[in-house]
């Protein structure tokens, strides 16, 4: 069974904290993605990576950074968490081709208080 | 501009009714792929189907069927004889382009389907 695993299911952090969301995939996929999901807005792409140490901004990168030091791991970093970053965060991985689906983790529901 | 539009935000039906979820996409590429995903209350997105731009044949899988029409840029999803377990958010997605964006999916905003017993 293919697996994308996110380190936490639920997370509560304080405003101003540095937050790390971790994601690991076991499928040797080139691409990895971070989305946030908010009611009425669907899935919005924050960042994606098509190779180790490579990254591309998505549609809403402000306030976030990412790290991909190893092929299987893609981290999302909130440098200074704010309440408007309270959301569901979804990690996904996929092969670097148009015709393959992305596989998703179970999501991390982050609350910033 | 949205590349994928799901105009229906929420749909409610009673069990055994048929329901169609609409998806309209926009792309300039001649080669592209369309996808449907299901997100049950547990939260994890589950892949349902992939269709490439050169294959306009409709597909049926059990109670699920998909209607792809390039002329109207639509890729609609029908559930026949709906069941309570079909209650979920359904997302339509598009994959296009090349270079470093190869493999990126553009998602619609999703349709919340509720099936009542």
PDB file of C-alpha atoms in Angstrom, chain A residues 1-111:
ATOM      1  CA  UNK A   1       0.000   0.000   0.000  1.00  0.00           C
ATOM      2  CA  UNK A   2       1.267   3.428  -0.931  1.00  0.00           C
ATOM      3  CA  UNK A   3       1.728   5.767   1.963  1.00  0.00           C
ATOM      4  CA  UNK A   4       1.960   9.469   2.607  1.00  0.00           C
ATOM      5  CA  UNK A   5       2.301  10.131   6.292  1.00  0.00           C
ATOM      6  CA  UNK A   6       1.938  13.458   8.033  1.00  0.00           C
ATOM      7  CA  UNK A   7       3.536  13.748  11.437  1.00  0.00           C
ATOM      8  CA  UNK A   8       0.528  15.122  13.312  1.00  0.00           C
ATOM      9  CA  UNK A   9      -3.205  14.864  12.905  1.00  0.00           C
ATOM     10  CA  UNK A  10      -4.005  17.789  15.170  1.00  0.00           C
ATOM     11  CA  UNK A  11      -1.761  20.625  16.299  1.00  0.00           C
ATOM     12  CA  UNK A  12      -2.345  23.682  18.471  1.00  0.00           C
ATOM     13  CA  UNK A  13       0.274  26.417  18.435  1.00  0.00           C
ATOM     14  CA  UNK A  14       0.581  29.932  19.773  1.00  0.00           C
ATOM     15  CA  UNK A  15       0.834  33.070  17.651  1.00  0.00           C
ATOM     16  CA  UNK A  16       4.458  33.797  16.790  1.00  0.00           C
ATOM     17  CA  UNK A  17       5.680  30.241  17.232  1.00  0.00           C
ATOM     18  CA  UNK A  18       7.748  28.537  14.562  1.00  0.00           C
ATOM     19  CA  UNK A  19       5.820  25.504  13.342  1.00  0.00           C
ATOM     20  CA  UNK A  20       7.085  22.485  11.412  1.00  0.00           C
ATOM     21  CA  UNK A  21       4.735  20.162   9.550  1.00  0.00           C
ATOM     22  CA  UNK A  22       6.414  17.000   8.354  1.00  0.00           C
ATOM     23  CA  UNK A  23       5.450  14.711   5.521  1.00  0.00           C
ATOM     24  CA  UNK A  24       7.021  11.425   4.439  1.00  0.00           C
ATOM     25  CA  UNK A  25       6.225   9.289   1.392  1.00  0.00           C
ATOM     26  CA  UNK A  26       7.382   5.764   0.688  1.00  0.00           C
ATOM     27  CA  UNK A  27       6.747   5.639  -3.076  1.00  0.00           C
ATOM     28  CA  UNK A  28       9.997   7.181  -4.350  1.00  0.00           C
ATOM     29  CA  UNK A  29       7.972   9.985  -5.953  1.00  0.00           C
ATOM     30  CA  UNK A  30       9.717  12.982  -7.481  1.00  0.00           C
ATOM     31  CA  UNK A  31       6.974  15.495  -6.688  1.00  0.00           C
ATOM     32  CA  UNK A  32       5.694  16.516  -3.306  1.00  0.00           C
ATOM     33  CA  UNK A  33       3.085  19.148  -2.492  1.00  0.00           C
ATOM     34  CA  UNK A  34       1.684  21.140   0.401  1.00  0.00           C
ATOM     35  CA  UNK A  35      -1.902  22.375   0.202  1.00  0.00           C
ATOM     36  CA  UNK A  36      -4.110  24.136   2.656  1.00  0.00           C
ATOM     37  CA  UNK A  37      -7.830  23.518   2.695  1.00  0.00           C
ATOM     38  CA  UNK A  38     -10.339  26.071   3.946  1.00  0.00           C
ATOM     39  CA  UNK A  39     -14.139  25.940   3.757  1.00  0.00           C
ATOM     40  CA  UNK A  40     -15.413  27.337   0.474  1.00  0.00           C
ATOM     41  CA  UNK A  41     -11.917  27.762  -0.941  1.00  0.00           C
ATOM     42  CA  UNK A  42     -11.025  24.170  -1.765  1.00  0.00           C
ATOM     43  CA  UNK A  43      -7.383  23.113  -1.929  1.00  0.00           C
ATOM     44  CA  UNK A  44      -4.866  25.858  -2.489  1.00  0.00           C
ATOM     45  CA  UNK A  45      -1.264  25.041  -3.312  1.00  0.00           C
ATOM     46  CA  UNK A  46       1.318  26.548  -0.976  1.00  0.00           C
ATOM     47  CA  UNK A  47       4.566  25.057  -2.292  1.00  0.00           C
ATOM     48  CA  UNK A  48       5.667  22.073  -4.265  1.00  0.00           C
ATOM     49  CA  UNK A  49       8.955  20.334  -4.920  1.00  0.00           C
ATOM     50  CA  UNK A  50       9.917  18.375  -8.030  1.00  0.00           C
ATOM     51  CA  UNK A  51      13.281  17.174  -6.748  1.00  0.00           C
ATOM     52  CA  UNK A  52      15.492  17.159  -3.679  1.00  0.00           C
ATOM     53  CA  UNK A  53      16.405  20.721  -2.677  1.00  0.00           C
ATOM     54  CA  UNK A  54      14.181  22.109  -5.448  1.00  0.00           C
ATOM     55  CA  UNK A  55      11.009  24.036  -4.703  1.00  0.00           C
ATOM     56  CA  UNK A  56       8.441  26.119  -6.490  1.00  0.00           C
ATOM     57  CA  UNK A  57       5.979  28.594  -5.033  1.00  0.00           C
ATOM     58  CA  UNK A  58       2.362  27.712  -5.383  1.00  0.00           C
ATOM     59  CA  UNK A  59      -0.565  30.110  -5.229  1.00  0.00           C
ATOM     60  CA  UNK A  60      -0.292  31.187  -1.568  1.00  0.00           C
ATOM     61  CA  UNK A  61       3.351  30.924  -0.410  1.00  0.00           C
ATOM     62  CA  UNK A  62       3.353  34.019   1.823  1.00  0.00           C
ATOM     63  CA  UNK A  63       4.155  33.210   5.418  1.00  0.00           C
ATOM     64  CA  UNK A  64       5.443  29.732   4.584  1.00  0.00           C
ATOM     65  CA  UNK A  65       8.690  28.098   3.601  1.00  0.00           C
ATOM     66  CA  UNK A  66       9.587  24.504   2.770  1.00  0.00           C
ATOM     67  CA  UNK A  67      12.490  22.130   2.973  1.00  0.00           C
ATOM     68  CA  UNK A  68      13.286  19.000   1.021  1.00  0.00           C
ATOM     69  CA  UNK A  69      16.627  17.568   2.034  1.00  0.00           C
ATOM     70  CA  UNK A  70      15.709  13.976   1.201  1.00  0.00           C
ATOM     71  CA  UNK A  71      13.492  12.644  -1.552  1.00  0.00           C
ATOM     72  CA  UNK A  72      10.987  11.062   0.804  1.00  0.00           C
ATOM     73  CA  UNK A  73      10.515  14.012   3.169  1.00  0.00           C
ATOM     74  CA  UNK A  74       8.936  17.416   2.575  1.00  0.00           C
ATOM     75  CA  UNK A  75       8.556  19.865   5.424  1.00  0.00           C
ATOM     76  CA  UNK A  76       6.331  22.916   5.637  1.00  0.00           C
ATOM     77  CA  UNK A  77       7.514  25.681   7.937  1.00  0.00           C
ATOM     78  CA  UNK A  78       5.498  28.507   9.383  1.00  0.00           C
ATOM     79  CA  UNK A  79       8.204  30.952  10.461  1.00  0.00           C
ATOM     80  CA  UNK A  80       5.923  32.914  12.788  1.00  0.00           C
ATOM     81  CA  UNK A  81       2.478  31.385  13.066  1.00  0.00           C
ATOM     82  CA  UNK A  82      -0.516  33.672  12.839  1.00  0.00           C
ATOM     83  CA  UNK A  83      -4.199  33.045  13.500  1.00  0.00           C
ATOM     84  CA  UNK A  84      -5.019  33.314   9.785  1.00  0.00           C
ATOM     85  CA  UNK A  85      -2.889  30.214   9.237  1.00  0.00           C
ATOM     86  CA  UNK A  86      -5.373  28.125  11.186  1.00  0.00           C
ATOM     87  CA  UNK A  87      -6.374  25.556   8.593  1.00  0.00           C
ATOM     88  CA  UNK A  88      -6.215  21.962   7.398  1.00  0.00           C
ATOM     89  CA  UNK A  89      -2.881  21.199   5.759  1.00  0.00           C
ATOM     90  CA  UNK A  90      -2.602  18.387   3.252  1.00  0.00           C
ATOM     91  CA  UNK A  91       0.592  16.862   1.935  1.00  0.00           C
ATOM     92  CA  UNK A  92       0.678  14.910  -1.325  1.00  0.00           C
ATOM     93  CA  UNK A  93       3.203  13.155  -3.510  1.00  0.00           C
ATOM     94  CA  UNK A  94       3.226  12.052  -7.137  1.00  0.00           C
ATOM     95  CA  UNK A  95       5.442  11.086 -10.016  1.00  0.00           C
ATOM     96  CA  UNK A  96       6.743  13.951 -12.119  1.00  0.00           C
ATOM     97  CA  UNK A  97       4.348  13.347 -14.996  1.00  0.00           C
ATOM     98  CA  UNK A  98       0.986  14.770 -16.008  1.00  0.00           C
ATOM     99  CA  UNK A  99      -0.783  11.470 -16.145  1.00  0.00           C
ATOM    100  CA  UNK A 100      -0.363  10.243 -12.605  1.00  0.00           C
ATOM    101  CA  UNK A 101      -2.533  10.987  -9.655  1.00  0.00           C
ATOM    102  CA  UNK A 102      -1.279  12.505  -6.443  1.00  0.00           C
ATOM    103  CA  UNK A 103      -1.469  10.527  -3.206  1.00  0.00           C
ATOM    104  CA  UNK A 104      -2.506  12.387  -0.108  1.00  0.00           C
ATOM    105  CA  UNK A 105      -1.738  12.164   3.569  1.00  0.00           C
ATOM    106  CA  UNK A 106      -4.447  12.222   6.214  1.00  0.00           C
ATOM    107  CA  UNK A 107      -4.066  15.951   6.835  1.00  0.00           C
ATOM    108  CA  UNK A 108      -2.970  18.079   9.791  1.00  0.00           C
ATOM    109  CA  UNK A 109      -5.519  20.337  11.376  1.00  0.00           C
ATOM    110  CA  UNK A 110      -3.532  23.277  12.716  1.00  0.00           C
ATOM    111  CA  UNK A 111      -5.041  25.758  15.131  1.00  0.00           C
TER     112      UNK A 111
END
